[in-house]
mmCIF file with all atom_site columns, C-alpha atoms and ligand atoms in Angstrom:
data_model
loop_
_atom_site.group_PDB
_atom_site.id
_atom_site.type_symbol
_atom_site.label_atom_id
_atom_site.label_alt_id
_atom_site.label_comp_id
_atom_site.label_asym_id
_atom_site.label_entity_id
_atom_site.label_seq_id
_atom_site.pdbx_PDB_ins_code
_atom_site.Cartn_x
_atom_site.Cartn_y
_atom_site.Cartn_z
_atom_site.occupancy
_atom_site.B_iso_or_equiv
_atom_site.pdbx_formal_charge
_atom_site.auth_seq_id
_atom_site.auth_comp_id
_atom_site.auth_asym_id
_atom_site.auth_atom_id
_atom_site.pdbx_PDB_model_num
ATOM   1   C  CA  . MET A 1 1   ? -151.926 -117.514 50.325 1.00 0.00 ? 26  MET A CA  1
ATOM   2   C  CA  . LYS A 1 2   ? -152.543 -113.814 49.833 1.00 0.00 ? 27  LYS A CA  1
ATOM   3   C  CA  . ARG A 1 3   ? -152.013 -113.205 53.543 1.00 0.00 ? 28  ARG A CA  1
ATOM   4   C  CA  . ILE A 1 4   ? -148.665 -114.940 53.570 1.00 0.00 ? 29  ILE A CA  1
ATOM   5   C  CA  . PHE A 1 5   ? -147.571 -112.854 50.627 1.00 0.00 ? 30  PHE A CA  1
ATOM   6   C  CA  . LEU A 1 6   ? -148.653 -109.682 52.426 1.00 0.00 ? 31  LEU A CA  1
ATOM   7   C  CA  . LEU A 1 7   ? -146.825 -110.741 55.595 1.00 0.00 ? 32  LEU A CA  1
ATOM   8   C  CA  . LEU A 1 8   ? -143.696 -111.388 53.584 1.00 0.00 ? 33  LEU A CA  1
ATOM   9   C  CA  . ILE A 1 9   ? -143.834 -107.922 52.054 1.00 0.00 ? 34  ILE A CA  1
ATOM   10  C  CA  . ILE A 1 10  ? -144.316 -106.316 55.474 1.00 0.00 ? 35  ILE A CA  1
ATOM   11  C  CA  . THR A 1 11  ? -141.401 -108.310 56.907 1.00 0.00 ? 36  THR A CA  1
ATOM   12  C  CA  . VAL A 1 12  ? -139.115 -107.252 54.056 1.00 0.00 ? 37  VAL A CA  1
ATOM   13  C  CA  . ALA A 1 13  ? -140.206 -103.620 54.423 1.00 0.00 ? 38  ALA A CA  1
ATOM   14  C  CA  . VAL A 1 14  ? -139.479 -103.676 58.160 1.00 0.00 ? 39  VAL A CA  1
ATOM   15  C  CA  . LEU A 1 15  ? -136.054 -105.241 57.594 1.00 0.00 ? 40  LEU A CA  1
ATOM   16  C  CA  . VAL A 1 16  ? -135.139 -102.663 54.935 1.00 0.00 ? 41  VAL A CA  1
ATOM   17  C  CA  . GLY A 1 17  ? -136.302 -99.900  57.273 1.00 0.00 ? 42  GLY A CA  1
ATOM   18  C  CA  . LEU A 1 18  ? -134.209 -101.287 60.140 1.00 0.00 ? 43  LEU A CA  1
ATOM   19  C  CA  . PHE A 1 19  ? -131.166 -101.495 57.889 1.00 0.00 ? 44  PHE A CA  1
ATOM   20  C  CA  . PHE A 1 20  ? -131.317 -97.753  57.181 1.00 0.00 ? 45  PHE A CA  1
ATOM   21  C  CA  . VAL A 1 21  ? -132.021 -96.843  60.791 1.00 0.00 ? 46  VAL A CA  1
ATOM   22  C  CA  . LEU A 1 22  ? -129.182 -98.964  62.188 1.00 0.00 ? 47  LEU A CA  1
ATOM   23  C  CA  . LYS A 1 23  ? -126.660 -98.265  59.446 1.00 0.00 ? 48  LYS A CA  1
ATOM   24  C  CA  . PRO A 1 24  ? -123.790 -96.220  60.907 1.00 0.00 ? 49  PRO A CA  1
ATOM   25  C  CA  . LYS A 1 25  ? -123.552 -92.798  59.330 1.00 0.00 ? 50  LYS A CA  1
ATOM   26  C  CA  . ALA A 1 26  ? -120.433 -92.529  57.207 1.00 0.00 ? 51  ALA A CA  1
ATOM   27  C  CA  . GLN A 1 27  ? -119.833 -88.893  58.161 1.00 0.00 ? 52  GLN A CA  1
ATOM   28  C  CA  . GLU A 1 28  ? -119.637 -89.597  61.871 1.00 0.00 ? 53  GLU A CA  1
ATOM   29  C  CA  . VAL A 1 29  ? -117.038 -92.283  61.415 1.00 0.00 ? 54  VAL A CA  1
ATOM   30  C  CA  . SER A 1 30  ? -114.832 -90.470  58.942 1.00 0.00 ? 55  SER A CA  1
ATOM   31  C  CA  . SER A 1 31  ? -111.823 -88.627  60.220 1.00 0.00 ? 56  SER A CA  1
ATOM   32  C  CA  . ASN A 1 32  ? -109.530 -89.319  57.354 1.00 0.00 ? 57  ASN A CA  1
ATOM   33  C  CA  . GLU A 1 33  ? -105.816 -89.006  57.115 1.00 0.00 ? 58  GLU A CA  1
ATOM   34  C  CA  . LYS A 1 34  ? -104.699 -86.967  54.143 1.00 0.00 ? 59  LYS A CA  1
ATOM   35  C  CA  . THR A 1 35  ? -101.055 -86.874  53.185 1.00 0.00 ? 60  THR A CA  1
ATOM   36  C  CA  . PHE A 1 36  ? -99.637  -84.642  50.484 1.00 0.00 ? 61  PHE A CA  1
ATOM   37  C  CA  . ARG A 1 37  ? -96.094  -84.635  49.196 1.00 0.00 ? 62  ARG A CA  1
ATOM   38  C  CA  . LEU A 1 38  ? -94.735  -81.465  47.635 1.00 0.00 ? 63  LEU A CA  1
ATOM   39  C  CA  . GLU A 1 39  ? -91.385  -80.866  46.097 1.00 0.00 ? 64  GLU A CA  1
ATOM   40  C  CA  . ILE A 1 40  ? -90.263  -77.299  45.624 1.00 0.00 ? 65  ILE A CA  1
ATOM   41  C  CA  . LYS A 1 41  ? -87.595  -76.268  43.180 1.00 0.00 ? 66  LYS A CA  1
ATOM   42  C  CA  . ASP A 1 42  ? -86.763  -72.780  41.926 1.00 0.00 ? 67  ASP A CA  1
ATOM   43  C  CA  . LYS A 1 43  ? -89.576  -71.488  44.181 1.00 0.00 ? 68  LYS A CA  1
ATOM   44  C  CA  . LYS A 1 44  ? -92.211  -73.562  42.427 1.00 0.00 ? 69  LYS A CA  1
ATOM   45  C  CA  . ILE A 1 45  ? -93.923  -76.862  43.065 1.00 0.00 ? 70  ILE A CA  1
ATOM   46  C  CA  . VAL A 1 46  ? -92.325  -79.328  40.689 1.00 0.00 ? 71  VAL A CA  1
ATOM   47  C  CA  . SER A 1 47  ? -93.959  -82.430  42.119 1.00 0.00 ? 72  SER A CA  1
ATOM   48  C  CA  . GLY A 1 48  ? -97.291  -82.834  43.866 1.00 0.00 ? 73  GLY A CA  1
ATOM   49  C  CA  . PRO A 1 49  ? -100.603 -80.961  43.684 1.00 0.00 ? 74  PRO A CA  1
ATOM   50  C  CA  . THR A 1 50  ? -100.915 -77.168  43.895 1.00 0.00 ? 75  THR A CA  1
ATOM   51  C  CA  . THR A 1 51  ? -104.431 -77.563  45.250 1.00 0.00 ? 76  THR A CA  1
ATOM   52  C  CA  . LEU A 1 52  ? -104.662 -79.769  48.307 1.00 0.00 ? 77  LEU A CA  1
ATOM   53  C  CA  . SER A 1 53  ? -108.193 -81.037  48.876 1.00 0.00 ? 78  SER A CA  1
ATOM   54  C  CA  . ALA A 1 54  ? -109.467 -82.132  52.252 1.00 0.00 ? 79  ALA A CA  1
ATOM   55  C  CA  . THR A 1 55  ? -112.683 -82.387  54.226 1.00 0.00 ? 80  THR A CA  1
ATOM   56  C  CA  . GLN A 1 56  ? -113.228 -80.631  57.512 1.00 0.00 ? 81  GLN A CA  1
ATOM   57  C  CA  . GLY A 1 57  ? -111.987 -82.831  60.327 1.00 0.00 ? 82  GLY A CA  1
ATOM   58  C  CA  . ASP A 1 58  ? -109.326 -84.589  58.270 1.00 0.00 ? 83  ASP A CA  1
ATOM   59  C  CA  . SER A 1 59  ? -105.858 -85.053  59.693 1.00 0.00 ? 84  SER A CA  1
ATOM   60  C  CA  . VAL A 1 60  ? -103.635 -83.396  57.136 1.00 0.00 ? 85  VAL A CA  1
ATOM   61  C  CA  . THR A 1 61  ? -99.940  -84.011  56.687 1.00 0.00 ? 86  THR A CA  1
ATOM   62  C  CA  . ILE A 1 62  ? -97.984  -81.985  54.159 1.00 0.00 ? 87  ILE A CA  1
ATOM   63  C  CA  . LYS A 1 63  ? -94.552  -83.411  53.453 1.00 0.00 ? 88  LYS A CA  1
ATOM   64  C  CA  . LEU A 1 64  ? -92.219  -80.851  51.971 1.00 0.00 ? 89  LEU A CA  1
ATOM   65  C  CA  . LYS A 1 65  ? -88.962  -81.039  50.158 1.00 0.00 ? 90  LYS A CA  1
ATOM   66  C  CA  . SER A 1 66  ? -87.184  -77.912  48.990 1.00 0.00 ? 91  SER A CA  1
ATOM   67  C  CA  . ASP A 1 67  ? -83.950  -77.102  47.223 1.00 0.00 ? 92  ASP A CA  1
ATOM   68  C  CA  . ILE A 1 68  ? -83.430  -73.986  49.337 1.00 0.00 ? 93  ILE A CA  1
ATOM   69  C  CA  . ALA A 1 69  ? -83.905  -72.860  52.920 1.00 0.00 ? 94  ALA A CA  1
ATOM   70  C  CA  . GLU A 1 70  ? -87.233  -71.055  53.189 1.00 0.00 ? 95  GLU A CA  1
ATOM   71  C  CA  . GLU A 1 71  ? -90.304  -70.861  55.318 1.00 0.00 ? 96  GLU A CA  1
ATOM   72  C  CA  . PHE A 1 72  ? -93.504  -72.560  54.209 1.00 0.00 ? 97  PHE A CA  1
ATOM   73  C  CA  . HIS A 1 73  ? -96.523  -70.661  55.464 1.00 0.00 ? 98  HIS A CA  1
ATOM   74  C  CA  . LEU A 1 74  ? -100.138 -71.805  55.323 1.00 0.00 ? 99  LEU A CA  1
ATOM   75  C  CA  . HIS A 1 75  ? -102.475 -68.850  55.644 1.00 0.00 ? 100 HIS A CA  1
ATOM   76  C  CA  . GLY A 1 76  ? -105.737 -69.028  57.589 1.00 0.00 ? 101 GLY A CA  1
ATOM   77  C  CA  . TYR A 1 77  ? -104.408 -71.827  59.748 1.00 0.00 ? 102 TYR A CA  1
ATOM   78  C  CA  . ASP A 1 78  ? -101.308 -69.688  60.209 1.00 0.00 ? 103 ASP A CA  1
ATOM   79  C  CA  . ARG A 1 79  ? -98.966  -72.641  60.310 1.00 0.00 ? 104 ARG A CA  1
ATOM   80  C  CA  . SER A 1 80  ? -95.337  -72.472  59.282 1.00 0.00 ? 105 SER A CA  1
ATOM   81  C  CA  . VAL A 1 81  ? -92.509  -74.882  58.881 1.00 0.00 ? 106 VAL A CA  1
ATOM   82  C  CA  . ASP A 1 82  ? -88.858  -74.221  58.087 1.00 0.00 ? 107 ASP A CA  1
ATOM   83  C  CA  . LEU A 1 83  ? -87.751  -75.786  54.852 1.00 0.00 ? 108 LEU A CA  1
ATOM   84  C  CA  . VAL A 1 84  ? -84.344  -77.379  54.998 1.00 0.00 ? 109 VAL A CA  1
ATOM   85  C  CA  . PRO A 1 85  ? -82.520  -77.883  51.679 1.00 0.00 ? 110 PRO A CA  1
ATOM   86  C  CA  . ASN A 1 86  ? -82.848  -81.416  50.372 1.00 0.00 ? 111 ASN A CA  1
ATOM   87  C  CA  . SER A 1 87  ? -84.452  -82.959  53.402 1.00 0.00 ? 112 SER A CA  1
ATOM   88  C  CA  . GLU A 1 88  ? -88.074  -83.673  54.059 1.00 0.00 ? 113 GLU A CA  1
ATOM   89  C  CA  . VAL A 1 89  ? -89.969  -81.709  56.683 1.00 0.00 ? 114 VAL A CA  1
ATOM   90  C  CA  . GLU A 1 90  ? -93.646  -81.982  57.504 1.00 0.00 ? 115 GLU A CA  1
ATOM   91  C  CA  . LEU A 1 91  ? -96.558  -79.895  58.623 1.00 0.00 ? 116 LEU A CA  1
ATOM   92  C  CA  . LYS A 1 92  ? -99.309  -81.750  60.502 1.00 0.00 ? 117 LYS A CA  1
ATOM   93  C  CA  . PHE A 1 93  ? -102.641 -80.423  61.646 1.00 0.00 ? 118 PHE A CA  1
ATOM   94  C  CA  . VAL A 1 94  ? -106.346 -81.138  61.830 1.00 0.00 ? 119 VAL A CA  1
ATOM   95  C  CA  . ALA A 1 95  ? -108.288 -79.337  59.096 1.00 0.00 ? 120 ALA A CA  1
ATOM   96  C  CA  . ASP A 1 96  ? -110.886 -77.852  61.415 1.00 0.00 ? 121 ASP A CA  1
ATOM   97  C  CA  . LEU A 1 97  ? -111.506 -74.716  59.328 1.00 0.00 ? 122 LEU A CA  1
ATOM   98  C  CA  . SER A 1 98  ? -113.313 -74.949  56.016 1.00 0.00 ? 123 SER A CA  1
ATOM   99  C  CA  . GLY A 1 99  ? -112.491 -72.735  53.065 1.00 0.00 ? 124 GLY A CA  1
ATOM   100 C  CA  . ARG A 1 100 ? -109.614 -71.956  50.768 1.00 0.00 ? 125 ARG A CA  1
ATOM   101 C  CA  . PHE A 1 101 ? -106.242 -71.163  52.284 1.00 0.00 ? 126 PHE A CA  1
ATOM   102 C  CA  . GLU A 1 102 ? -103.226 -70.132  50.288 1.00 0.00 ? 127 GLU A CA  1
ATOM   103 C  CA  . PHE A 1 103 ? -99.755  -71.279  51.147 1.00 0.00 ? 128 PHE A CA  1
ATOM   104 C  CA  . GLU A 1 104 ? -96.585  -69.535  50.207 1.00 0.00 ? 129 GLU A CA  1
ATOM   105 C  CA  . LEU A 1 105 ? -92.858  -69.248  50.505 1.00 0.00 ? 130 LEU A CA  1
ATOM   106 C  CA  . GLU A 1 106 ? -92.873  -66.683  53.263 1.00 0.00 ? 131 GLU A CA  1
ATOM   107 C  CA  . MET A 1 107 ? -89.519  -64.991  52.677 1.00 0.00 ? 132 MET A CA  1
ATOM   108 C  CA  . ALA A 1 108 ? -89.981  -64.719  48.919 1.00 0.00 ? 133 ALA A CA  1
ATOM   109 C  CA  . LYS A 1 109 ? -93.687  -63.866  49.364 1.00 0.00 ? 134 LYS A CA  1
ATOM   110 C  CA  . LEU A 1 110 ? -94.479  -66.300  46.591 1.00 0.00 ? 135 LEU A CA  1
ATOM   111 C  CA  . GLU A 1 111 ? -97.769  -68.127  46.469 1.00 0.00 ? 136 GLU A CA  1
ATOM   112 C  CA  . LEU A 1 112 ? -97.327  -71.827  45.763 1.00 0.00 ? 137 LEU A CA  1
ATOM   113 C  CA  . GLY A 1 113 ? -100.879 -73.124  45.950 1.00 0.00 ? 138 GLY A CA  1
ATOM   114 C  CA  . ALA A 1 114 ? -103.847 -73.551  48.250 1.00 0.00 ? 139 ALA A CA  1
ATOM   115 C  CA  . LEU A 1 115 ? -105.493 -75.919  50.668 1.00 0.00 ? 140 LEU A CA  1
ATOM   116 C  CA  . GLU A 1 116 ? -109.204 -76.392  50.048 1.00 0.00 ? 141 GLU A CA  1
ATOM   117 C  CA  . VAL A 1 117 ? -111.228 -77.750  52.939 1.00 0.00 ? 142 VAL A CA  1
ATOM   118 C  CA  . GLN A 1 118 ? -114.810 -78.763  52.209 1.00 0.00 ? 143 GLN A CA  1
ATOM   119 C  CA  . PRO A 1 119 ? -117.241 -78.244  55.072 1.00 0.00 ? 144 PRO A CA  1
ATOM   120 C  CA  . LYS A 1 120 ? -118.509 -81.427  56.657 1.00 0.00 ? 145 LYS A CA  1
HETATM 121 CU CU1 . LIG B 2 .   ? -97.518  -66.029  54.545 1.00 0.00 ? 208 LIG B CU1 1
#
């Protein structure tokens, strides 16, 4: 009876061990899509976050709506998109650099917020 009990414990231990060995690693699978929607009025963000959080490797889409024609510029990644009054434009890229990157209205030289990319 004692032996059967011991065997059972060993079997359970082996199965638990196998579960952790065979379990797919979440980090390898994750390449998330992150979409942010920002609305700019009077050279300020009136809707949406001023800090955009992402993880390295994420596919980031920033949808932008502005009341005036301007240029949206994301530093570090050095990506720009022309803002067209009252229509939505978007900036799409893979967040392959980690760190904090400010974005601004390029012509006005006004900082709107920042993209924060956590290292993987
Ligand atoms: Cu700039």
